[in-house]
Amino acid sequence: MRTLSTRRRHPLAGLFVLLGALAVAAALYTVFAPKNATAQESSTADVEAGRDLFLIGCASCHGENAEGIVTSDDSNYGPSLIGVGAAAVDFQVGTGRMPMAQSAPQAPKKAPEYDEEETRQLAAYIASLGPGPAIPEDEFLEYEDATAEEISEGGEFFRTNCTACHNSVGAGGALPDGRYAPTLEGVTAKHIYEAMQTGPQQMPVFGDDVITPEDKRAVIAYIKAVQDQPNYGGLGGGGLGPVADGVWVWLVGIGGMVGFAIWIAANGTRSKKKVKGAEQ
Amino acid sequence: MATDTYTKVEDTKVGKKAAGPVGWVDDRLGLAGVARKNLRKVFPDHWSFMLGEIALWSFVVLLLSGVFLTFWFQPSMAEVVYDGSYEPLKGLEMSQAYASTLDISFDIRGGLLMRQIHHWAAHLFIAAMIVHMLRVFFTGAYRKPREINWLIGVGLLALGFIEGFAGYSLPDDLLSGTGLRFVDGLIRSIPIVGSYLEFFIFGGEFPGELIIPRLYMAHILLIPALLLGLIAAHMLLLVYHKHTQWPGPGRTNENVVGFPMLPVYAAKAGGFFFVVFGFTALLSATIQMNPVWAYGPYNPSEVTAGSQPDWYMGFSEGLVRLMPGWESTFFGYTWSWNVFIPGVGGLGLLFTSLALWPFIERWITKDNREHHLLVRPRNAPTRTALGVAGMTAFGVGWAAGGNDIIATQFGLDIYALTWVFRFGFFIFPVIAFLITKRICIGLQHADSDRILHGYETGVLERSPDGGYSERHAPLPVAGQYTLTARDRAPELAPAQTVDANGVEAPHNRRERVRVWLRDKYYAGAVDKPTADDVHHAEEHLGHFEGHPSDHGDDFRGVSDAGVPKVH
């Protein structure tokens, strides 16, 4: 015990105490931390395979340990992926947004680079780094089962939270500096759910305490309902609103009317049509 | 072929039968005299004279379809629970106005078609008015004695905008509510009185519960009545002034060459009504217009991306989007330049300049004669260029109003677009002016060439030293007349700054400004060739003594179709 008290003013003593405190905190954390809400159990093999894929395809921007890369002027080359969860990986990789083809204001949707198996492995690896939102369970994705009340309630959530950027039928909208809210046309229920859950790119996070999983399903049901319904009233403008209407008016409407006017003026009485058999 | 003999109408079978009832009516109303005069009224024939008619017939379609809609539409902001056929909105609280619009769309037989006909006709009404106005502008048809009719036309256009906007706001869906909020902002941006006006119009804080019934009254009673009255005045003045006509052989400033109202124009115009109605119905049956159900009920806390006004208000919307966010506070009031200048000022500038133009032009040119012959746009280069510049400015504002849609659809950056439009609003019209004026002058040169050098016959000649040239032949006289039937540019006298006695004239400075503008107005325009020029050209083109033709005796001129009659 004497050793301890005599060495208490040693230059390295503070460091030892700090390390000790950290070790205790880490131990407490592993005991009390919320468990990673991964839906499907992922094997160690998946994590290993995911790590291999990650090192090849992702580490150049996100860092070897997914800790992110900060450039010399303090901006973000690739964000840290620790704690983003399997849902974020499944959305970003599953919709082809990651890996990005080039640096751009926003990663566009494209054909996925990784197949389902590889996406699952990548997700497993990222999920193993820290707790984060998991890939949603099927019961929250079966929007076909939603009742009429749920659909109209989902519409209310959609108009309150989503239409300002995504447009009233999910046709998408513009955001500053070349960014945009993409169209929701043809996006799978799982990816819509994951986007709400993880808030990719410009999108805010709508966690489970903001919009419950059941309500998320209702929102998806509304989006699918308005997009799958027939175009009542004829050819639509893709949900783009009055701008599309105006294009129709000027291209087809007034253009056609003027065409008729020219036709009538050219073919009225005493037009210069030759009378049959008459001399020229 | 044409028959010279015809049976008098009173001797035909129908005539004999109709004589009794027609006589009965005439004895009581005495309309025969008026009818005789007006049914034989002559109108000139040209497709561009039918543009205003599109607007007229669209207005009739609007009245008919509008009456249908009033049978079911309920202009009330009272909250109801929707229980109609449109599933995704079932059970939601919404205003009666929106619920009844949904009912018209989904639960009333033919309702959606009639709604779309009404909306389509509204678009076509305003679009046709604009196209008609452009025709009148570019041909100089607004000049004396038709200035008042031009003003009535500007009034009709302005009322059309307001009427259209009121109709757009009535369904009380999320889009129309957002549009109403936009106008609420415009009203509030008016310095000092803005907020009072807002409370007056909305009956309190936005949105209140009064605006829909009030707009409804304006939409179905007040503005249509004004439109109807102004349209009647517009048409009466048209009959009184007689229609303008294109110059040509036999057409002078004092006559009108064309066909009589009955039977020709009664049939043409009557037929055109059915064409307009039919085409509108076809469009409405096949192309969706304003799907109100997609937007959901209005809620001031919600908004949707792609919220736009209907296209005719796009100019106003666009200018607001372009304006930097300037705002100042003094005397305890907020002065919202960011909204007031583009929103109220933009529309104000548009309609003021439209209304004043005929008077400005008359002041500049001091042209006080009556004009019943139209001017080809190329023969008034400055006016045409100004018109195109105005259209360009309007177009930039219009495009800026849809900058978000342009950005998403073409993968562009909305901020970059905004900057392009900000500068473009001032720069593009200038470029358009210069280019248009050059094109007009170029076309004038081409006309002059056709008069002086004839047209190309396609006959190629080879000279003894091997060079090739093309034989030109004179235009037919009628063609030459049509091309030259326009005013010679006036002599541009310098400003009179002193009178005959050497005393300085009053309004000296104003006169100098006028003369400067006048010189700019006529600058660059090519005057038509003089009679001497034409005679000299004829000598070159024809077979004259002392100007031997190189073409030999075989060449016998050219047929009307331009085929040389050799041999």
Short mmCIF file of N, CA and C in Angstrom, two decimals, chain B residues 28-81:
data_model
loop_
_atom_site.label_atom_id
_atom_site.label_comp_id
_atom_site.label_asym_id
_atom_site.label_seq_id
_atom_site.Cartn_x
_atom_site.Cartn_y
_atom_site.Cartn_z
N ARG B 28 -93.33 43.57 -83.68
CA ARG B 28 -93.30 43.88 -82.24
C ARG B 28 -91.94 44.39 -81.76
N LEU B 29 -90.86 43.92 -82.37
CA LEU B 29 -89.54 44.33 -81.90
C LEU B 29 -88.84 45.27 -82.86
N GLY B 30 -89.24 45.25 -84.10
CA GLY B 30 -88.64 46.16 -85.08
C GLY B 30 -87.16 45.95 -85.26
N LEU B 31 -86.74 44.68 -85.27
CA LEU B 31 -85.31 44.41 -85.34
C LEU B 31 -84.80 44.27 -86.78
N ALA B 32 -85.73 44.26 -87.73
CA ALA B 32 -85.30 43.96 -89.10
C ALA B 32 -84.25 44.95 -89.58
N GLY B 33 -84.47 46.21 -89.28
CA GLY B 33 -83.52 47.22 -89.75
C GLY B 33 -82.14 47.00 -89.18
N VAL B 34 -82.08 46.81 -87.85
CA VAL B 34 -80.79 46.59 -87.19
C VAL B 34 -80.16 45.32 -87.72
N ALA B 35 -81.00 44.29 -87.85
CA ALA B 35 -80.47 42.99 -88.26
C ALA B 35 -79.94 43.07 -89.68
N ARG B 36 -80.71 43.76 -90.56
CA ARG B 36 -80.27 43.84 -91.95
C ARG B 36 -78.87 44.43 -92.03
N LYS B 37 -78.67 45.50 -91.26
CA LYS B 37 -77.38 46.17 -91.31
C LYS B 37 -76.28 45.26 -90.75
N ASN B 38 -76.55 44.67 -89.60
CA ASN B 38 -75.48 43.94 -88.92
C ASN B 38 -75.25 42.54 -89.46
N LEU B 39 -76.31 41.94 -90.00
CA LEU B 39 -76.09 40.60 -90.54
C LEU B 39 -75.27 40.65 -91.82
N ARG B 40 -75.26 41.83 -92.47
CA ARG B 40 -74.44 41.97 -93.67
C ARG B 40 -73.09 42.59 -93.34
N LYS B 41 -72.83 42.79 -92.07
CA LYS B 41 -71.56 43.40 -91.67
C LYS B 41 -70.41 42.54 -92.20
N VAL B 42 -69.39 43.23 -92.74
CA VAL B 42 -68.30 42.50 -93.36
C VAL B 42 -67.12 42.38 -92.40
N PHE B 43 -66.57 41.18 -92.33
CA PHE B 43 -65.36 40.98 -91.55
C PHE B 43 -64.27 40.42 -92.45
N PRO B 44 -63.04 40.86 -92.24
CA PRO B 44 -61.95 40.30 -93.04
C PRO B 44 -61.59 38.91 -92.52
N ASP B 45 -60.91 38.16 -93.39
CA ASP B 45 -60.63 36.76 -93.09
C ASP B 45 -59.14 36.57 -92.82
N HIS B 46 -58.80 36.06 -91.66
CA HIS B 46 -57.42 35.68 -91.40
C HIS B 46 -57.42 34.84 -90.14
N TRP B 47 -56.54 33.84 -90.10
CA TRP B 47 -56.59 32.96 -88.92
C TRP B 47 -56.31 33.71 -87.64
N SER B 48 -55.44 34.72 -87.71
CA SER B 48 -55.06 35.39 -86.47
C SER B 48 -56.20 36.23 -85.90
N PHE B 49 -57.25 36.47 -86.73
CA PHE B 49 -58.39 37.23 -86.20
C PHE B 49 -59.31 36.33 -85.37
N MET B 50 -58.99 35.04 -85.32
CA MET B 50 -59.87 34.13 -84.59
C MET B 50 -59.34 33.80 -83.20
N LEU B 51 -58.21 34.41 -82.83
CA LEU B 51 -57.62 34.09 -81.52
C LEU B 51 -58.50 34.59 -80.39
N GLY B 52 -59.00 35.83 -80.57
CA GLY B 52 -59.89 36.37 -79.55
C GLY B 52 -61.15 35.55 -79.42
N GLU B 53 -61.54 34.95 -80.55
CA GLU B 53 -62.74 34.12 -80.53
C GLU B 53 -62.55 32.90 -79.63
N ILE B 54 -61.32 32.36 -79.62
CA ILE B 54 -61.06 31.22 -78.72
C ILE B 54 -61.38 31.64 -77.29
N ALA B 55 -60.93 32.86 -76.94
CA ALA B 55 -61.19 33.35 -75.58
C ALA B 55 -62.69 33.50 -75.36
N LEU B 56 -63.37 34.07 -76.33
CA LEU B 56 -64.82 34.29 -76.19
C LEU B 56 -65.53 32.96 -75.96
N TRP B 57 -65.24 31.99 -76.80
CA TRP B 57 -65.95 30.71 -76.68
C TRP B 57 -65.54 29.97 -75.43
N SER B 58 -64.27 30.11 -75.03
CA SER B 58 -63.87 29.49 -73.76
C SER B 58 -64.68 30.08 -72.62
N PHE B 59 -64.95 31.38 -72.72
CA PHE B 59 -65.73 32.04 -71.66
C PHE B 59 -67.14 31.46 -71.62
N VAL B 60 -67.71 31.20 -72.79
CA VAL B 60 -69.05 30.59 -72.81
C VAL B 60 -68.99 29.20 -72.19
N VAL B 61 -67.94 28.44 -72.53
CA VAL B 61 -67.79 27.11 -71.93
C VAL B 61 -67.66 27.23 -70.40
N LEU B 62 -66.94 28.27 -69.96
CA LEU B 62 -66.78 28.50 -68.52
C LEU B 62 -68.12 28.75 -67.85
N LEU B 63 -68.94 29.58 -68.50
CA LEU B 63 -70.26 29.88 -67.92
C LEU B 63 -71.10 28.60 -67.82
N LEU B 64 -71.10 27.82 -68.89
CA LEU B 64 -71.93 26.61 -68.89
C LEU B 64 -71.45 25.60 -67.86
N SER B 65 -70.13 25.31 -67.88
CA SER B 65 -69.63 24.31 -66.94
C SER B 65 -69.68 24.84 -65.51
N GLY B 66 -69.49 26.15 -65.36
CA GLY B 66 -69.55 26.76 -64.03
C GLY B 66 -70.92 26.61 -63.41
N VAL B 67 -71.96 26.79 -64.22
CA VAL B 67 -73.32 26.64 -63.70
C VAL B 67 -73.50 25.22 -63.16
N PHE B 68 -73.00 24.25 -63.91
CA PHE B 68 -73.11 22.85 -63.46
C PHE B 68 -72.44 22.69 -62.09
N LEU B 69 -71.25 23.26 -61.95
CA LEU B 69 -70.51 23.06 -60.69
C LEU B 69 -71.22 23.71 -59.51
N THR B 70 -71.89 24.85 -59.76
CA THR B 70 -72.56 25.53 -58.63
C THR B 70 -73.68 24.69 -58.05
N PHE B 71 -74.23 23.74 -58.84
CA PHE B 71 -75.30 22.91 -58.30
C PHE B 71 -74.83 22.09 -57.11
N TRP B 72 -73.52 21.75 -57.06
CA TRP B 72 -73.05 20.85 -56.01
C TRP B 72 -71.99 21.45 -55.09
N PHE B 73 -71.32 22.47 -55.58
CA PHE B 73 -70.25 23.02 -54.76
C PHE B 73 -70.82 23.78 -53.57
N GLN B 74 -70.21 23.57 -52.39
CA GLN B 74 -70.69 24.28 -51.20
C GLN B 74 -69.60 25.20 -50.69
N PRO B 75 -69.77 26.49 -50.89
CA PRO B 75 -68.72 27.44 -50.53
C PRO B 75 -68.70 27.71 -49.03
N SER B 76 -68.29 26.74 -48.27
CA SER B 76 -68.32 26.92 -46.82
C SER B 76 -67.06 26.34 -46.21
N MET B 77 -66.57 27.02 -45.20
CA MET B 77 -65.37 26.54 -44.52
C MET B 77 -65.72 25.77 -43.26
N ALA B 78 -66.98 25.44 -43.10
CA ALA B 78 -67.39 24.64 -41.95
C ALA B 78 -66.75 23.26 -42.04
N GLU B 79 -66.32 22.72 -40.89
CA GLU B 79 -65.63 21.44 -40.88
C GLU B 79 -66.63 20.30 -40.99
N VAL B 80 -66.34 19.36 -41.86
CA VAL B 80 -67.14 18.14 -41.93
C VAL B 80 -66.18 16.96 -41.96
N VAL B 81 -66.72 15.77 -41.70
CA VAL B 81 -65.91 14.56 -41.83
C VAL B 81 -66.23 13.97 -43.19
#
